[in-house]
Short mmCIF file of C-alpha atoms in Angstrom, two decimals:
data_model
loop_
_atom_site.label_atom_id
_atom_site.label_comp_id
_atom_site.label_asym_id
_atom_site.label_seq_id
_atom_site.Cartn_x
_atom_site.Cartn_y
_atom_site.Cartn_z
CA UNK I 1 -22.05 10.66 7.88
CA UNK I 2 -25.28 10.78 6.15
CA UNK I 3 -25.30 7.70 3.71
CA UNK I 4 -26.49 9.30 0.50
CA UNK I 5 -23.45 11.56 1.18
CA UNK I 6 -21.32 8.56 1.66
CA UNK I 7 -22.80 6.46 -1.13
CA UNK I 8 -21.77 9.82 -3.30
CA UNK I 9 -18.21 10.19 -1.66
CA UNK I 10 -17.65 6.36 -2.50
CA UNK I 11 -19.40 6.71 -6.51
CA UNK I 12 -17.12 9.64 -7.08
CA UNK I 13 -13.99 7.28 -5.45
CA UNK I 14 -14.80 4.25 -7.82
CA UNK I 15 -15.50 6.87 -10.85
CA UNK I 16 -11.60 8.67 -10.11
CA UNK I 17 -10.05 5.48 -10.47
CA UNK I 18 -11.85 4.04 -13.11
CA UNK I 19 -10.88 6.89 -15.53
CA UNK I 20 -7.90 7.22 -14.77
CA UNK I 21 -7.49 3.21 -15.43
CA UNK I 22 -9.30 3.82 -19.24
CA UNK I 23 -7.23 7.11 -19.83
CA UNK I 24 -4.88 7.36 -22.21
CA UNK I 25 -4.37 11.40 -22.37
CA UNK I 26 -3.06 12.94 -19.34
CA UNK I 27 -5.14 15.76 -18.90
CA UNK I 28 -7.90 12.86 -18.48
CA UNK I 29 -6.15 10.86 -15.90
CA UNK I 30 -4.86 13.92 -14.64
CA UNK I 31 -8.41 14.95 -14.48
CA UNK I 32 -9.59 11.64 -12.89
CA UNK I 33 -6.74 11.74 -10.08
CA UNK I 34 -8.64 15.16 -8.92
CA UNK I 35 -11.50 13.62 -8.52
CA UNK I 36 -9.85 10.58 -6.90
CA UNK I 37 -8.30 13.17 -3.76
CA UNK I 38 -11.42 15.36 -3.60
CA UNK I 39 -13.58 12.33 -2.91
CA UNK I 40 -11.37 11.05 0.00
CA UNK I 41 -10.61 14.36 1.36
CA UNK I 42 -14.42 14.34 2.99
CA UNK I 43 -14.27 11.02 4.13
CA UNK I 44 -10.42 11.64 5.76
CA UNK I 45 -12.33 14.39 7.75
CA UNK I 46 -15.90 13.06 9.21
CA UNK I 47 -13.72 12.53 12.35
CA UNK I 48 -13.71 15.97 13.90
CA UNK I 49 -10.77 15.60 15.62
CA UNK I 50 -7.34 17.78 15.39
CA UNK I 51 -5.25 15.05 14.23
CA UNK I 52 -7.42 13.58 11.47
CA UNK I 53 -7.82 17.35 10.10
CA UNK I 54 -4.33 17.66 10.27
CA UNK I 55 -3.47 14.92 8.50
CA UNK I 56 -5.87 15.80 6.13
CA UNK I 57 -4.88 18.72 5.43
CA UNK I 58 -1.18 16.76 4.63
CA UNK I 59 -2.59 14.43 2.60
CA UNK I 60 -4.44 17.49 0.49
CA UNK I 61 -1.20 19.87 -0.11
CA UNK I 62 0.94 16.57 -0.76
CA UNK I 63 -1.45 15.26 -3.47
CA UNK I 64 -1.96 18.86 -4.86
CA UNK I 65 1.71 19.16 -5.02
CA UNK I 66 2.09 15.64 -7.16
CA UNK I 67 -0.72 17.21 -9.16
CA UNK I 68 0.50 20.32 -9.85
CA UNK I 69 4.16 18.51 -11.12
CA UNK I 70 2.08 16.09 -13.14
CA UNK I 71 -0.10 18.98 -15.13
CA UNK I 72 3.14 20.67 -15.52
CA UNK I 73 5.40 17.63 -16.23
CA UNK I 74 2.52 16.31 -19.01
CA UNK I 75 1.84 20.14 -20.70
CA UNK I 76 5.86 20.37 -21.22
CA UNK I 77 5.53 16.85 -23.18
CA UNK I 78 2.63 18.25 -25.12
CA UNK I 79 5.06 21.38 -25.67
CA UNK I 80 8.18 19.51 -26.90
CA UNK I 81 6.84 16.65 -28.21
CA UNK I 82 3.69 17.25 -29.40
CA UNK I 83 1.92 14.83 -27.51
CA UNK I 84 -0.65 14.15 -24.90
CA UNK I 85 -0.73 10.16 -24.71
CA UNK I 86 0.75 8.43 -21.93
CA UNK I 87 2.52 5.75 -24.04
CA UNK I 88 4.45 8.56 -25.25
CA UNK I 89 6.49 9.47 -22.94
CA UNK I 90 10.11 9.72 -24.49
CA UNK I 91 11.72 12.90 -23.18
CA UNK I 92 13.64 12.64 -20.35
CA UNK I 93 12.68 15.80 -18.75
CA UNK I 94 9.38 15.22 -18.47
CA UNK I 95 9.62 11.54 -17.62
CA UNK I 96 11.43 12.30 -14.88
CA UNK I 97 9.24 14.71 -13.18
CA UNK I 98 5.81 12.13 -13.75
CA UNK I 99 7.79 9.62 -12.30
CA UNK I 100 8.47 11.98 -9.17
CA UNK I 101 5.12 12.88 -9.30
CA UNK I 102 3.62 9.75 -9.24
CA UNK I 103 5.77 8.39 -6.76
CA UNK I 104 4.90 11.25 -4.55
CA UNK I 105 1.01 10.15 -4.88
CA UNK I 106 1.42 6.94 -3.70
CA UNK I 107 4.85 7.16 -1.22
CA UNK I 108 7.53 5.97 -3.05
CA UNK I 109 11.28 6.74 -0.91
CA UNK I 110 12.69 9.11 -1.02
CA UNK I 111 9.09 11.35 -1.81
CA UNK I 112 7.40 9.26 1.66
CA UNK I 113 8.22 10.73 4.40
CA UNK I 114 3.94 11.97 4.41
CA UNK I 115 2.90 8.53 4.43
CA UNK I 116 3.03 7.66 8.37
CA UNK I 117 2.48 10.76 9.55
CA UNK I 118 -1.29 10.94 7.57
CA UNK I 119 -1.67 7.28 8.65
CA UNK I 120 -1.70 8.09 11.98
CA UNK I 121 -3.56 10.69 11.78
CA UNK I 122 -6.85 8.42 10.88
CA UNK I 123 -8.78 5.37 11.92
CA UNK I 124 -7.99 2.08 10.42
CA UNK I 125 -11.20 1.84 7.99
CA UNK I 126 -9.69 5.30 6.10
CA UNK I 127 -6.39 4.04 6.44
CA UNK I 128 -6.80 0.48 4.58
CA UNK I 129 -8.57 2.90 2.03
CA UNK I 130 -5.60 4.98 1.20
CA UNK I 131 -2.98 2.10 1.61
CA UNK I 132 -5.07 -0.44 -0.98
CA UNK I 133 -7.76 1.83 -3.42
CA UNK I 134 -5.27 5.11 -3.61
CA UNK I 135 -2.49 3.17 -4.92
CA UNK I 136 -4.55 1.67 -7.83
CA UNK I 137 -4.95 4.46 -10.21
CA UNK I 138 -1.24 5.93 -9.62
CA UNK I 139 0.36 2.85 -10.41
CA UNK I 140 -2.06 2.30 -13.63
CA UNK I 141 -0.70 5.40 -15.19
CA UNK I 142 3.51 3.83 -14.14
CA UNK I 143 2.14 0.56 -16.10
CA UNK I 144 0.82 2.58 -18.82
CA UNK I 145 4.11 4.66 -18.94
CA UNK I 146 6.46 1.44 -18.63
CA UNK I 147 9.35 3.66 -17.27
CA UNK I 148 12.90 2.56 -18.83
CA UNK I 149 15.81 1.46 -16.31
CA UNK I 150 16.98 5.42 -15.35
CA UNK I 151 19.09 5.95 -12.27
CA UNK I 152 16.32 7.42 -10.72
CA UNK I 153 13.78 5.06 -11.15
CA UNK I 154 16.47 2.04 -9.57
CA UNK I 155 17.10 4.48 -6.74
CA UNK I 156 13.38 5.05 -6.16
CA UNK I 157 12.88 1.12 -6.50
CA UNK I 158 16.27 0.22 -3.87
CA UNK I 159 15.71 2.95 -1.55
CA UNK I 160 12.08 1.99 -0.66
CA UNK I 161 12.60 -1.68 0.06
CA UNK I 162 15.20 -0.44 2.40
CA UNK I 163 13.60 2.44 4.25
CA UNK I 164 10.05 0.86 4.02
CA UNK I 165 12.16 -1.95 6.30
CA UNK I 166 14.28 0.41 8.41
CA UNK I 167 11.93 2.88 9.27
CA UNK I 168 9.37 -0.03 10.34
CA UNK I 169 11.75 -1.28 13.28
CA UNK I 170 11.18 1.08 15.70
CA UNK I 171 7.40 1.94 15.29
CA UNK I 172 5.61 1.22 18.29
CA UNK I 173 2.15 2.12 16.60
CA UNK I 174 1.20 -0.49 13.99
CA UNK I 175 -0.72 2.24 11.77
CA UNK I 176 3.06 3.65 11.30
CA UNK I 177 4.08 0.22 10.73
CA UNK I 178 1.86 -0.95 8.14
CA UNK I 179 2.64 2.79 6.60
CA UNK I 180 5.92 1.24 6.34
CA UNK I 181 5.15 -1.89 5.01
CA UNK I 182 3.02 -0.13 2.06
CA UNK I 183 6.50 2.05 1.59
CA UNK I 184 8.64 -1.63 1.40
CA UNK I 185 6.15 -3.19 -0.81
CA UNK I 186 5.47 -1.03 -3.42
CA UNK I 187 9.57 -0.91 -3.40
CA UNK I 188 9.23 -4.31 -4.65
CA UNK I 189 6.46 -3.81 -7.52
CA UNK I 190 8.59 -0.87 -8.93
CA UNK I 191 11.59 -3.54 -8.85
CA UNK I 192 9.92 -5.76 -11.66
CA UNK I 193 7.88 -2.63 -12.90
CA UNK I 194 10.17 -2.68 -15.91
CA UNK I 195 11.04 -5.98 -16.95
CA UNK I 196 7.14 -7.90 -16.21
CA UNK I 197 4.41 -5.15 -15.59
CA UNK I 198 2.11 -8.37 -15.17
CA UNK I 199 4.21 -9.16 -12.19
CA UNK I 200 4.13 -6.02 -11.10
CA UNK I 201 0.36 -6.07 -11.12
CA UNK I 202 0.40 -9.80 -9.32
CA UNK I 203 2.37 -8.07 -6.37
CA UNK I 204 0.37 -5.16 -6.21
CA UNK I 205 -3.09 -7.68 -5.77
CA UNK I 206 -1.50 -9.96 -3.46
CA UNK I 207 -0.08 -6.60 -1.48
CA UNK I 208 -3.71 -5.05 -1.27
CA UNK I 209 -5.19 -8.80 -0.29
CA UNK I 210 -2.59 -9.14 2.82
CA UNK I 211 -2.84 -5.40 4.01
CA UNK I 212 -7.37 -5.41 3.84
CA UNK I 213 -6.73 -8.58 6.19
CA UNK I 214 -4.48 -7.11 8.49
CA UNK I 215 -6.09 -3.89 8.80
CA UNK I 216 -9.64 -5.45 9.03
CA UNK I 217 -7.85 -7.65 11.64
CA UNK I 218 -6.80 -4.66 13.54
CA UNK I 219 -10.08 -2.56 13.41
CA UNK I 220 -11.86 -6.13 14.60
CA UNK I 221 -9.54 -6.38 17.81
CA UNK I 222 -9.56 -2.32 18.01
CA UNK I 223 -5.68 -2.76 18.06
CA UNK I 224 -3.93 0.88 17.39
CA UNK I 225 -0.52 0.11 18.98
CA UNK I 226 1.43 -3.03 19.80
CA UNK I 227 0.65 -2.65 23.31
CA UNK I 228 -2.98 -3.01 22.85
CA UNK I 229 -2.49 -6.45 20.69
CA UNK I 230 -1.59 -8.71 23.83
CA UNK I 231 -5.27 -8.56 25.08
CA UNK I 232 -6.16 -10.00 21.58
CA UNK I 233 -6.36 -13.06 22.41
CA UNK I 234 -9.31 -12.23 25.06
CA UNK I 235 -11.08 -10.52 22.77
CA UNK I 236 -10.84 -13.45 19.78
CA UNK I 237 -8.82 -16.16 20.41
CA UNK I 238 -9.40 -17.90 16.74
CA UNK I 239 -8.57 -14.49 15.10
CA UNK I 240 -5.62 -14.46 17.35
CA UNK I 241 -4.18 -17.59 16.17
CA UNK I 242 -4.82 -16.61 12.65
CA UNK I 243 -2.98 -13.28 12.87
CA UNK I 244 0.58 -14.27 13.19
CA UNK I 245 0.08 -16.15 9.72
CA UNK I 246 -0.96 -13.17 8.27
CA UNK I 247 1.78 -10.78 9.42
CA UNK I 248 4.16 -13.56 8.50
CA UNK I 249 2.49 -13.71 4.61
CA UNK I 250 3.50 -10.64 4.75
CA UNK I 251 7.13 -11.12 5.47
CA UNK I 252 6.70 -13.80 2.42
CA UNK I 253 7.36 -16.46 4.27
CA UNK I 254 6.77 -20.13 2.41
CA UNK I 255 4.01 -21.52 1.96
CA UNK I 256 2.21 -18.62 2.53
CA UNK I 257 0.80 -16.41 -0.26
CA UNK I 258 3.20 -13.45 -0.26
CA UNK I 259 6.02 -16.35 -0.72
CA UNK I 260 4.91 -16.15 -4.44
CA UNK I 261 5.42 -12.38 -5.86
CA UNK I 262 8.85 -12.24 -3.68
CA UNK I 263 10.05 -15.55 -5.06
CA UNK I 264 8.99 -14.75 -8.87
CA UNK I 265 10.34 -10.78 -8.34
CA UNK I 266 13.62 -12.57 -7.62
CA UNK I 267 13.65 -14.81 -10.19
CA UNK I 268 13.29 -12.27 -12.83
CA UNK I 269 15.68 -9.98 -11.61
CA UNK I 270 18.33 -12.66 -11.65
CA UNK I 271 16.72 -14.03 -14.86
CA UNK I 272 17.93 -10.17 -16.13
CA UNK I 273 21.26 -10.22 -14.67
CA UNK I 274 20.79 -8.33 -11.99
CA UNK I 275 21.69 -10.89 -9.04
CA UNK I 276 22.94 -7.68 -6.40
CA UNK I 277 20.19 -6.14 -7.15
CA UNK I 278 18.10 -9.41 -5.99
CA UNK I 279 20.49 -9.93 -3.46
CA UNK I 280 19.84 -6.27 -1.85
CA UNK I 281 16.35 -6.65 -2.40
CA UNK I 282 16.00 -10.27 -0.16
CA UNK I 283 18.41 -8.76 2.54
CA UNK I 284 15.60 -5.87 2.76
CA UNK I 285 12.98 -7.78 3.40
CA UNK I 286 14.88 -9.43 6.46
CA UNK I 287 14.36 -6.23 7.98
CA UNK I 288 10.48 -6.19 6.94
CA UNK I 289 10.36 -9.93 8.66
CA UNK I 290 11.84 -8.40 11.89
CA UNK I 291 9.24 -5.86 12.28
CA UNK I 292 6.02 -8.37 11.13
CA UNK I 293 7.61 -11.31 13.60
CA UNK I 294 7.63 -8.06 16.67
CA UNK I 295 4.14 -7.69 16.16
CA UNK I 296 3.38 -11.77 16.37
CA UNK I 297 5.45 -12.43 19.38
CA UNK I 298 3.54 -9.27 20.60
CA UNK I 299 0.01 -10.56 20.07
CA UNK I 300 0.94 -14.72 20.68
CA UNK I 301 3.72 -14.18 23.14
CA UNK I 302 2.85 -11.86 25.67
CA UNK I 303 0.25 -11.41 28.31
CA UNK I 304 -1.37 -8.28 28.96
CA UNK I 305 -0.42 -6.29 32.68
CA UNK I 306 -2.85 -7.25 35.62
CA UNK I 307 -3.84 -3.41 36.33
CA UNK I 308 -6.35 -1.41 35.35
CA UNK I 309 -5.25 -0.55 31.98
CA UNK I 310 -5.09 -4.44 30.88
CA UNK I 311 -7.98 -5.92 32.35
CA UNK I 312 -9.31 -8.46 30.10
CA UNK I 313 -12.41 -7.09 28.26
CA UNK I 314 -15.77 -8.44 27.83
CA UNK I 315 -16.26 -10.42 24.33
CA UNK I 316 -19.52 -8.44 23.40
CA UNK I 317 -21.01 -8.44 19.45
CA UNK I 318 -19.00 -6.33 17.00
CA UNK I 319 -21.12 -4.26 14.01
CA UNK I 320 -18.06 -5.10 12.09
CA UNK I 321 -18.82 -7.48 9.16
CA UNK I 322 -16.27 -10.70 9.47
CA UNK I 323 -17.48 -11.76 5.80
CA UNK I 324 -14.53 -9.40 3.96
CA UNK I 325 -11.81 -10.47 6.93
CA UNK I 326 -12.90 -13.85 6.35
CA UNK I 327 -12.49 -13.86 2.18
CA UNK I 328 -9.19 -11.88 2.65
CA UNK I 329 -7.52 -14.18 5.52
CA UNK I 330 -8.47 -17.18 3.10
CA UNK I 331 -6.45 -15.59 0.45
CA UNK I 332 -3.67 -14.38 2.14
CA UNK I 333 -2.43 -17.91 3.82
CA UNK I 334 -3.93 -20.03 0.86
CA UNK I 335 -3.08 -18.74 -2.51
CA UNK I 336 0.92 -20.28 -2.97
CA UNK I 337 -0.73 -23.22 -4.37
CA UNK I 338 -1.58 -21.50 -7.59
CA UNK I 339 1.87 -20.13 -8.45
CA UNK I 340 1.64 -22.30 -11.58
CA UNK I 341 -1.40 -20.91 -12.94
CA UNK I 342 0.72 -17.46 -12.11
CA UNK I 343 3.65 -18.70 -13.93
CA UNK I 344 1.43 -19.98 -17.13
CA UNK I 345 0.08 -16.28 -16.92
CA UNK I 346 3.45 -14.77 -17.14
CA UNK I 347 5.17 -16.74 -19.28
CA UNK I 348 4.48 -15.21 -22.10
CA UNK I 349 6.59 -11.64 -20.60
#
């Protein structure tokens, strides 16, 4: 792609978002969100190839369906209420349908069945874009709304932990399993959306941290399926060593960083007396751990098949940049230590 093209693509990408983070009407943040999809719909589509047009075309009707219910959802507020802020939000009607809506944008359960089957469709450098930068300006406008405790919010929040873990099990290609580790985690930020938006935001940082390192780990090993990850270790043995700590962070395994948002999420659920709900939420995540400790046996483990397929490839110079997989692997493994400076952050909430 030509790179004035792509440094115009990437402005309009930055601008969507921002908006949409200083908006407080929703014609403006519906207005940014538009300009949000239409700037990653080119870039979803350099690839010439059938399946990235397909799932671009996916990606395109999905997000102009959650558009189209948002417009809708936000003029009916203006109609009964008189009102176009987003704090505002105190019919139910309408509450219900943004919170549909904006669960469709970014793949809450039950609304995510779209998720995998676009991931797949792309190549790892789109998809870390739509699993880290999309989910930023749909979740701003779920802070901004702080959603009260309705059924359908807590089935939203229960149902994703659980099919972001049980529909991860069986993936054999890891673009469908980090699809369904996206689904899992955001399951968890929407659990402690309501009672500590800060939280909320915490998990959603440390969430896009872990997932840039593991998909610029990935896209550095050219790893698309689990098969391919047992000839890691000939490609980059360091990075190969390194790995297993990542997909284990994660899991939120102690004392790695992902530890910290699970262990505080829990805390204030049961802080709220909602201990089953806590309880359901930890027993979901054994199922995420399953999937994240298949792909580390997988890449530690295993050795590749002496045939043709799996002979051991030449370690020749990659044009990929190790700076950003560098920053991001620090902060995934080495961040637990801080958890009081998160505390003294939330303490106040």
């Amino acid at each position: 792609m030509n790179p004035y093209i792509l440094s115009t693509l990437l402005f309009g990408l930055g601008l969507g978002t921002t908006i949409t983070f200083a908006s407080s009407h929703w014609l403006l943040a519906w207005m940014a969100l538009e300009m949000n999809t239409l700037a990653i719909i080119p870039l979803m589509a350099q690839h010439h190839h059938p399946r990235a047009v397909e799932a671009t075309t996916k990606y395109f009707l999905t997000q102009a369906t959650a558009a189209a219910m948002l417009l809708f959802a936000s003029t009916t507020t203006a109609w009964l209420t008189a009102q176009w802020a987003i704090q505002q939000m105190t019919h139910p009607l309408p509450s219900t349908i943004l919170i549909l809506a904006l669960s469709l944008k970014i793949g809450l359960a039950p609304v995510h069945s779209w998720l995998p089957e676009v991931l797949q469709g792309f190549d790892l450098t789109t998809g870390l874009i739509l699993s880290t930068w999309q989910k930023l300006a749909p979740f701003a406008l779920l802070l901004q709304m702080q959603p009260a405790g309705t059924t359908l919010l807590i089935i939203l929040r229960l149902t994703s932990t659980l099919v972001g873990g049980w529909g991860g099990l069986n993936q054999t290609q890891l673009r469908n399993v980090l699809a369904y580790s996206s689904i899992a985690h955001l399951g968890w930020m929407v659990l402690v959306l309501q009672f500590s938006p800060t939280l909320a935001l915490l998990a959603l940082l440390t969430y896009i941290t872990m997932t840039s390192s593991t998909f610029l780990t990935f896209n550095l090993n050219k790893s698309t399926n689990i098969t391919s990850l047992a000839i890691s270790w000939a490609k980059s043995p360091a990075l190969t060593c390194l790995t297993p700590l990542i997909l284990l962070s994660l899991g939120g395994l102690p004392p790695l960083t992902r530890f910290m948002p699970k262990w505080l999420i829990l805390q204030d659920l049961t802080n709220q007396d909602l201990p089953c709900t806590a309880t359901l939420a930890a027993l979901t995540a054994l199922l995420s751990l399953y999937f994240y400790l298949r792909l580390s046996y997988a890449m530690t483990l295993t050795m590749a098949p002496n045939n043709l397929i799996g002979i051991t490839p030449w370690r020749t110079h990659h044009s990929q940049l190790t700076l950003p997989l560098a920053f991001f692997t620090m902060l995934t493994l080495l961040l637990l230590p801080l958890t009081p400076s998160a505390l003294a952050l939330l303490s106040p909430y």
